[in-house]
CSV table of C-alpha atoms and ligand atoms in Angstrom, one decimal:
chain,number,residue,atom,x,y,z
W,1,MET,CA,-79.3,28.9,-100.0
W,2,ALA,CA,-82.4,26.9,-99.3
W,3,ILE,CA,-82.6,24.9,-102.5
W,4,LYS,CA,-80.4,24.8,-105.6
W,5,ILE,CA,-81.1,22.7,-108.7
W,6,LYS,CA,-78.5,22.2,-111.4
W,7,GLN,CA,-79.2,21.1,-114.9
W,8,LEU,CA,-82.2,19.2,-113.9
W,9,THR,CA,-83.9,17.0,-116.5
W,10,HIS,CA,-86.8,14.6,-115.7
W,11,ILE,CA,-88.1,12.2,-118.2
W,12,TYR,CA,-91.0,9.9,-117.3
W,13,ASN,CA,-91.0,6.4,-118.9
W,14,GLU,CA,-87.7,7.0,-120.6
W,15,GLY,CA,-87.0,4.7,-123.4
W,16,THR,CA,-90.6,3.6,-123.8
W,17,PRO,CA,-93.3,4.8,-126.3
W,18,PHE,CA,-94.7,6.8,-123.4
W,19,GLU,CA,-91.6,8.8,-122.8
W,20,LYS,CA,-92.3,12.3,-121.7
W,21,VAL,CA,-89.8,15.1,-120.9
W,22,ALA,CA,-91.4,16.9,-117.9
W,23,LEU,CA,-88.4,19.1,-117.1
W,24,HIS,CA,-85.5,20.1,-119.3
W,25,ASP,CA,-82.2,21.4,-118.1
W,26,ALA,CA,-83.7,23.6,-115.3
W,27,ASN,CA,-81.4,25.7,-113.1
W,28,LEU,CA,-82.6,27.5,-110.0
W,29,HIS,CA,-81.5,29.0,-106.8
W,30,ILE,CA,-84.0,29.6,-104.0
W,31,LYS,CA,-82.6,31.8,-101.3
W,32,ASP,CA,-83.3,31.2,-97.6
W,33,GLY,CA,-86.4,33.2,-96.6
W,34,SER,CA,-87.8,33.4,-100.1
W,35,PHE,CA,-91.5,33.6,-100.7
W,36,LEU,CA,-91.7,32.2,-104.2
W,37,GLY,CA,-94.5,31.4,-106.6
W,38,ILE,CA,-94.5,29.0,-109.5
W,39,ILE,CA,-96.9,29.5,-112.4
W,40,GLY,CA,-97.3,27.6,-115.6
W,41,HIS,CA,-99.9,25.8,-117.6
W,42,THR,CA,-101.1,22.3,-116.7
W,43,GLY,CA,-98.4,19.9,-117.9
W,44,SER,CA,-95.6,22.6,-117.8
W,45,GLY,CA,-93.7,20.6,-115.1
W,46,LYS,CA,-94.7,22.4,-111.9
W,47,SER,CA,-95.6,19.3,-109.8
W,48,THR,CA,-92.6,17.4,-111.1
W,49,LEU,CA,-90.4,20.3,-110.1
W,50,ILE,CA,-91.7,20.6,-106.5
W,51,GLN,CA,-91.4,16.8,-106.0
W,52,MET,CA,-87.7,17.2,-106.8
W,53,PHE,CA,-87.3,19.7,-103.9
W,54,ASN,CA,-87.6,17.1,-101.2
W,55,GLY,CA,-86.3,14.1,-103.0
W,56,LEU,CA,-89.7,12.5,-103.6
W,57,LEU,CA,-88.7,12.1,-107.2
W,58,LYS,CA,-85.2,11.4,-108.4
W,59,PRO,CA,-84.3,13.4,-111.5
W,60,THR,CA,-83.2,11.6,-114.6
W,61,ARG,CA,-80.3,13.9,-114.8
W,62,GLY,CA,-79.0,16.8,-112.7
W,63,GLU,CA,-78.5,17.7,-109.1
W,64,VAL,CA,-80.7,18.9,-106.2
W,65,TYR,CA,-79.2,20.6,-103.2
W,66,VAL,CA,-81.1,21.3,-100.0
W,67,LYS,CA,-79.3,23.6,-97.6
W,68,GLY,CA,-76.0,22.8,-99.5
W,69,ILE,CA,-76.5,19.0,-99.4
W,70,ASN,CA,-76.7,17.1,-102.6
W,71,ILE,CA,-79.7,15.0,-101.7
W,72,HIS,CA,-79.1,12.1,-104.0
W,73,GLU,CA,-75.6,11.4,-102.9
W,74,ASP,CA,-74.9,8.1,-101.1
W,75,GLY,CA,-75.4,8.3,-97.4
W,76,VAL,CA,-77.7,11.3,-97.3
W,77,ASP,CA,-80.6,10.9,-94.8
W,78,LYS,CA,-83.7,11.2,-96.9
W,79,LYS,CA,-85.9,11.3,-93.8
W,80,HIS,CA,-84.1,14.3,-92.6
W,81,ILE,CA,-84.5,16.0,-96.0
W,82,ARG,CA,-88.3,15.3,-96.0
W,83,GLN,CA,-88.6,16.8,-92.5
W,84,SER,CA,-86.7,19.9,-93.5
W,85,VAL,CA,-88.7,20.4,-96.8
W,86,GLY,CA,-92.4,20.0,-96.0
W,87,LEU,CA,-94.5,19.3,-99.0
W,88,VAL,CA,-98.3,20.0,-99.0
W,89,PHE,CA,-100.0,18.3,-101.9
W,90,GLN,CA,-103.1,19.5,-103.7
W,91,TYR,CA,-106.2,18.9,-101.7
W,92,PRO,CA,-104.2,17.7,-98.6
W,93,GLU,CA,-107.4,17.4,-96.6
W,94,TYR,CA,-108.1,14.1,-98.3
W,95,GLN,CA,-105.3,12.7,-96.3
W,96,LEU,CA,-106.7,13.6,-92.8
W,97,PHE,CA,-107.5,10.4,-90.9
W,98,GLU,CA,-107.3,10.8,-87.2
W,99,MET,CA,-110.3,11.1,-84.9
W,100,THR,CA,-109.5,14.7,-83.9
W,101,VAL,CA,-107.8,17.7,-85.4
W,102,TYR,CA,-105.3,17.6,-82.5
W,103,ASP,CA,-104.4,14.0,-83.1
W,104,ASP,CA,-104.0,14.5,-86.8
W,105,VAL,CA,-101.5,17.3,-86.3
W,106,ALA,CA,-99.8,15.2,-83.6
W,107,TYR,CA,-99.1,12.2,-85.9
W,108,GLY,CA,-95.9,13.6,-87.6
W,109,PRO,CA,-94.1,15.0,-84.6
W,110,LYS,CA,-94.9,11.9,-82.6
W,111,ASN,CA,-93.2,9.9,-85.3
W,112,LEU,CA,-90.2,12.1,-85.0
W,113,GLY,CA,-90.1,11.0,-81.3
W,114,LEU,CA,-91.5,14.2,-79.7
W,115,GLU,CA,-93.4,13.8,-76.5
W,116,GLY,CA,-94.7,15.7,-73.4
W,117,ASP,CA,-94.5,19.5,-73.4
W,118,ALA,CA,-92.4,19.6,-76.6
W,119,LEU,CA,-95.0,17.7,-78.5
W,120,LYS,CA,-97.8,19.8,-77.1
W,121,GLU,CA,-96.0,23.0,-77.9
W,122,ARG,CA,-95.4,21.8,-81.5
W,123,ILE,CA,-99.0,20.9,-82.1
W,124,GLU,CA,-100.5,23.9,-80.6
W,125,SER,CA,-98.1,26.4,-82.3
W,126,SER,CA,-98.8,24.8,-85.6
W,127,LEU,CA,-102.6,25.0,-85.2
W,128,LYS,CA,-102.3,28.6,-84.1
W,129,ALA,CA,-100.1,29.4,-87.1
W,130,VAL,CA,-102.8,28.3,-89.5
W,131,GLY,CA,-105.4,30.3,-87.5
W,132,LEU,CA,-107.4,27.4,-86.0
W,133,ASP,CA,-108.7,28.3,-82.6
W,134,GLU,CA,-108.8,26.0,-79.6
W,135,GLU,CA,-112.5,25.4,-80.0
W,136,PHE,CA,-111.7,23.2,-83.1
W,137,TRP,CA,-108.9,21.1,-81.7
W,138,GLN,CA,-110.9,18.2,-80.2
W,139,LYS,CA,-113.4,18.1,-83.1
W,140,SER,CA,-113.3,15.5,-85.9
W,141,PRO,CA,-111.6,17.0,-89.0
W,142,PHE,CA,-114.8,15.9,-90.9
W,143,GLU,CA,-116.9,18.4,-88.9
W,144,LEU,CA,-114.9,21.3,-90.4
W,145,SER,CA,-115.4,23.4,-93.5
W,146,GLY,CA,-113.2,22.7,-96.6
W,147,GLY,CA,-110.9,25.6,-95.8
W,148,GLN,CA,-110.5,24.6,-92.1
W,149,LYS,CA,-109.7,21.0,-93.1
W,150,ARG,CA,-107.1,22.3,-95.4
W,151,ARG,CA,-105.6,24.3,-92.6
W,152,VAL,CA,-105.4,21.2,-90.4
W,153,ALA,CA,-103.5,19.4,-93.1
W,154,ILE,CA,-101.1,22.3,-93.5
W,155,ALA,CA,-100.6,22.4,-89.7
W,156,GLY,CA,-99.7,18.7,-89.9
W,157,VAL,CA,-96.8,19.5,-92.2
W,158,LEU,CA,-95.8,22.6,-90.1
W,159,ALA,CA,-95.7,20.4,-87.0
W,160,MET,CA,-92.7,18.6,-88.6
W,161,ASN,CA,-90.9,22.0,-88.1
W,162,PRO,CA,-89.7,22.3,-91.7
W,163,ASP,CA,-87.3,25.1,-92.9
W,164,ILE,CA,-88.9,25.1,-96.3
W,165,LEU,CA,-92.6,24.7,-97.0
W,166,ILE,CA,-93.7,23.7,-100.5
W,167,LEU,CA,-97.4,23.9,-101.4
W,168,ASP,CA,-99.1,22.7,-104.6
W,169,GLU,CA,-102.0,25.1,-105.2
W,170,PRO,CA,-102.8,25.6,-101.6
W,171,THR,CA,-105.9,27.7,-102.3
W,172,ALA,CA,-107.5,25.4,-105.0
W,173,GLY,CA,-111.2,25.2,-104.6
W,174,LEU,CA,-111.4,27.8,-101.8
W,175,ASP,CA,-113.7,30.8,-102.0
W,176,PRO,CA,-112.1,34.3,-102.3
W,177,LYS,CA,-112.3,34.8,-98.5
W,178,GLY,CA,-110.7,31.5,-97.8
W,179,ARG,CA,-108.0,32.2,-100.4
W,180,GLU,CA,-107.2,35.5,-98.9
W,181,GLU,CA,-107.1,34.1,-95.3
W,182,LEU,CA,-104.8,31.3,-96.3
W,183,PHE,CA,-102.4,33.5,-98.2
W,184,SER,CA,-102.3,36.0,-95.3
W,185,GLN,CA,-101.5,33.2,-92.9
W,186,LEU,CA,-98.7,31.9,-95.2
W,187,LYS,CA,-97.3,35.4,-95.4
W,188,GLU,CA,-97.4,35.7,-91.6
W,189,MET,CA,-95.6,32.3,-91.2
W,190,HIS,CA,-93.0,33.4,-93.7
W,191,GLU,CA,-92.4,36.6,-91.7
W,192,THR,CA,-92.6,35.3,-88.1
W,193,ARG,CA,-91.2,31.8,-88.5
W,194,HIS,CA,-88.7,32.8,-91.2
W,195,LEU,CA,-90.0,30.0,-93.4
W,196,THR,CA,-88.9,29.7,-97.0
W,197,ILE,CA,-92.2,29.2,-98.9
W,198,VAL,CA,-92.6,28.0,-102.4
W,199,LEU,CA,-96.1,27.6,-103.9
W,200,ILE,CA,-97.7,26.7,-107.1
W,201,SER,CA,-100.7,28.9,-108.1
W,202,HIS,CA,-103.0,29.3,-111.1
W,203,SER,CA,-104.0,32.8,-110.1
W,204,MET,CA,-102.0,35.7,-111.5
W,205,GLU,CA,-103.9,37.9,-109.0
W,206,ASP,CA,-102.8,35.9,-106.0
W,207,VAL,CA,-99.2,35.6,-107.0
W,208,ALA,CA,-99.1,39.3,-107.9
W,209,ARG,CA,-100.5,40.2,-104.5
W,210,TYR,CA,-98.5,37.8,-102.3
W,211,VAL,CA,-95.3,36.3,-103.6
W,212,GLU,CA,-92.1,38.2,-103.8
W,213,GLU,CA,-90.5,36.1,-106.5
W,214,LEU,CA,-91.9,34.2,-109.4
W,215,ILE,CA,-90.9,31.3,-111.7
W,216,VAL,CA,-92.7,30.8,-114.9
W,217,LEU,CA,-92.6,27.3,-116.3
W,218,TYR,CA,-93.3,26.6,-120.0
W,219,ARG,CA,-93.1,23.2,-121.5
W,220,GLY,CA,-90.7,21.9,-118.9
W,221,GLU,CA,-88.4,24.9,-119.1
W,222,ILE,CA,-88.0,27.9,-116.8
W,223,ALA,CA,-89.2,30.8,-119.0
W,224,PHE,CA,-88.8,33.5,-116.4
W,225,LYS,CA,-87.5,33.8,-112.9
W,226,GLY,CA,-87.1,36.8,-110.7
W,227,ASP,CA,-88.8,39.5,-108.8
W,228,THR,CA,-92.6,39.3,-109.3
W,229,ARG,CA,-92.9,42.8,-110.5
W,230,GLU,CA,-90.1,42.3,-113.0
W,231,VAL,CA,-91.6,39.1,-114.3
W,232,PHE,CA,-95.0,40.7,-114.9
W,233,LYS,CA,-93.4,43.4,-117.0
W,234,HIS,CA,-93.2,40.7,-119.8
W,235,ARG,CA,-96.9,41.0,-120.6
W,236,GLU,CA,-96.6,40.1,-124.3
W,237,ARG,CA,-94.5,37.0,-123.8
W,238,LEU,CA,-96.6,35.8,-120.9
W,239,GLU,CA,-99.7,36.2,-123.1
W,240,GLU,CA,-98.0,34.3,-125.9
W,241,ILE,CA,-97.5,31.4,-123.6
W,242,GLY,CA,-101.1,31.6,-122.5
W,243,LEU,CA,-100.6,33.0,-119.0
W,244,GLY,CA,-101.0,36.7,-119.0
W,245,VAL,CA,-100.8,39.3,-116.3
W,246,PRO,CA,-103.2,40.4,-113.5
W,247,GLN,CA,-106.5,41.8,-114.8
W,248,ILE,CA,-105.8,45.2,-113.3
W,249,ARG,CA,-102.8,45.6,-115.6
W,250,HIS,CA,-105.2,45.4,-118.6
W,251,ILE,CA,-107.3,48.2,-117.2
W,252,MET,CA,-104.2,50.4,-116.6
W,253,ASP,CA,-102.8,49.7,-120.1
W,254,ALA,CA,-106.2,50.6,-121.6
W,255,LEU,CA,-106.3,53.9,-119.7
W,256,LYS,CA,-102.9,54.7,-120.9
W,257,GLU,CA,-103.9,53.9,-124.5
W,258,LYS,CA,-106.8,56.4,-124.0
W,259,GLY,CA,-104.2,59.0,-123.3
W,260,MET,CA,-104.1,59.0,-119.5
W,261,LEU,CA,-100.5,59.6,-118.3
W,262,VAL,CA,-100.7,56.9,-115.7
W,263,ASP,CA,-98.0,54.5,-114.5
W,264,THR,CA,-99.2,51.1,-115.6
W,265,ASP,CA,-96.6,49.1,-113.6
W,266,VAL,CA,-99.1,47.8,-111.0
W,267,LEU,CA,-99.7,44.4,-109.4
W,268,THR,CA,-102.8,45.0,-107.3
W,269,VAL,CA,-106.0,47.0,-107.3
W,270,GLU,CA,-104.8,49.0,-104.3
W,271,GLU,CA,-101.6,50.0,-106.2
W,272,ALA,CA,-103.6,50.9,-109.2
W,273,ALA,CA,-105.9,53.1,-107.1
W,274,SER,CA,-103.1,55.1,-105.7
W,275,LYS,CA,-101.4,55.5,-109.1
W,276,LEU,CA,-104.7,56.7,-110.5
W,277,ILE,CA,-105.2,59.2,-107.7
W,278,ALA,CA,-101.7,60.5,-108.2
W,279,CYS,CA,-102.3,60.8,-111.9
W,280,LEU,CA,-105.6,62.7,-111.4
W,281,GLU,CA,-104.1,65.0,-108.8
W,282,LYS,CA,-101.4,65.9,-111.2
W,283,GLU,CA,-103.9,66.7,-113.9
W,284,VAL,CA,-106.0,68.8,-111.5
W,285,ASN,CA,-102.9,70.7,-110.5
W,286,ASN,CA,-101.8,71.3,-114.0
W,287,ALA,CA,-105.3,72.5,-115.1
K,1,ADP,P1,-98.0,20.5,-114.0
K,1,ADP,O1,-97.9,20.3,-112.5
K,1,ADP,O2,-97.4,21.8,-114.4
K,1,ADP,O3,-99.4,20.2,-114.5
K,1,ADP,P2,-96.6,17.9,-114.3
K,1,ADP,O4,-95.3,18.1,-113.6
K,1,ADP,O5,-97.7,17.2,-113.5
K,1,ADP,O6,-97.1,19.4,-114.7
K,1,ADP,O7,-96.4,17.2,-115.6
K,1,ADP,C1,-95.4,17.5,-116.6
K,1,ADP,C2,-95.5,16.5,-117.8
K,1,ADP,O8,-95.1,15.2,-117.3
K,1,ADP,C3,-96.9,16.4,-118.3
K,1,ADP,O9,-96.8,16.2,-119.7
K,1,ADP,C4,-97.5,15.2,-117.7
K,1,ADP,O10,-98.4,14.5,-118.5
K,1,ADP,C5,-96.2,14.3,-117.5
K,1,ADP,N1,-96.3,13.5,-116.3
K,1,ADP,C6,-96.5,13.9,-115.0
K,1,ADP,N2,-96.5,12.8,-114.2
K,1,ADP,C7,-96.3,11.7,-114.9
K,1,ADP,C8,-96.2,10.3,-114.6
K,1,ADP,N3,-96.3,9.9,-113.4
K,1,ADP,N4,-96.0,9.5,-115.6
K,1,ADP,C9,-95.9,9.9,-116.9
K,1,ADP,N5,-96.0,11.2,-117.3
K,1,ADP,C10,-96.2,12.1,-116.3
């Protein structure tokens, strides 16, 4: 088990007029090797939740386990937990500060005490994992595009060699091509490095396409959790809480309403296309 949270409640400014319950009695198991998305409205508790995963925030009540260790127990090495659970904040490129891309990525592993070939290998494999070719390594991060800068920042977290990578809206502000590239790289890291990945997203399309499991947060509570396809079957409830389903599902539902005998259980445009073709072929054969 990568992460387990038990009866987690978090209240900001408890006991003051500004008291705010951000999470209420949340329970969750994240298995090793998961690729999990978190969706929910602004203010639903997503950022609070992910900051619990590496001990950055201490819950008001409840327990957090990382790889079986109760992280708030006395004597637990928080530094080790933060190395094992890498957290990439929103717009992480604002935190780049070294003169070159290479040095920026080197900062974390150097602090861990790595040097020589081990350090070099760590930096270079992290930069390659995010798809940044050698031609960029000696450049200033400020010469790069927004998407490239973001990848440098993610490489910096990867260079700490985490087992679990948590990202808060990693594709925010990127264009569609940048979004797709970043998601593909995350998927590849998940597969080749066996990283457990947890990410917050606002895009139903993106989570439908890329993540295997989904958590839906609503007013500080976990409204749904499970296989992405299963979660998106709850179209009505998701719409009630203002989230909805991928656009392509609307098209398929509309076609069905018009009398087409099509299977509407789709997550992506490609899936919809093959279901439509199957449906049309059936109609032609029956004609
Ligand atoms: P999300 O990431 O889904 O937008 P957050 O976890 O940031 O949600 O916030 C959950 C709730 O907690 C919101 O009502 C927010 O206003 C409140 N909140 C978040 N951070 C703080 C803070 N540092 N102090 C007080 N209230 C906060």
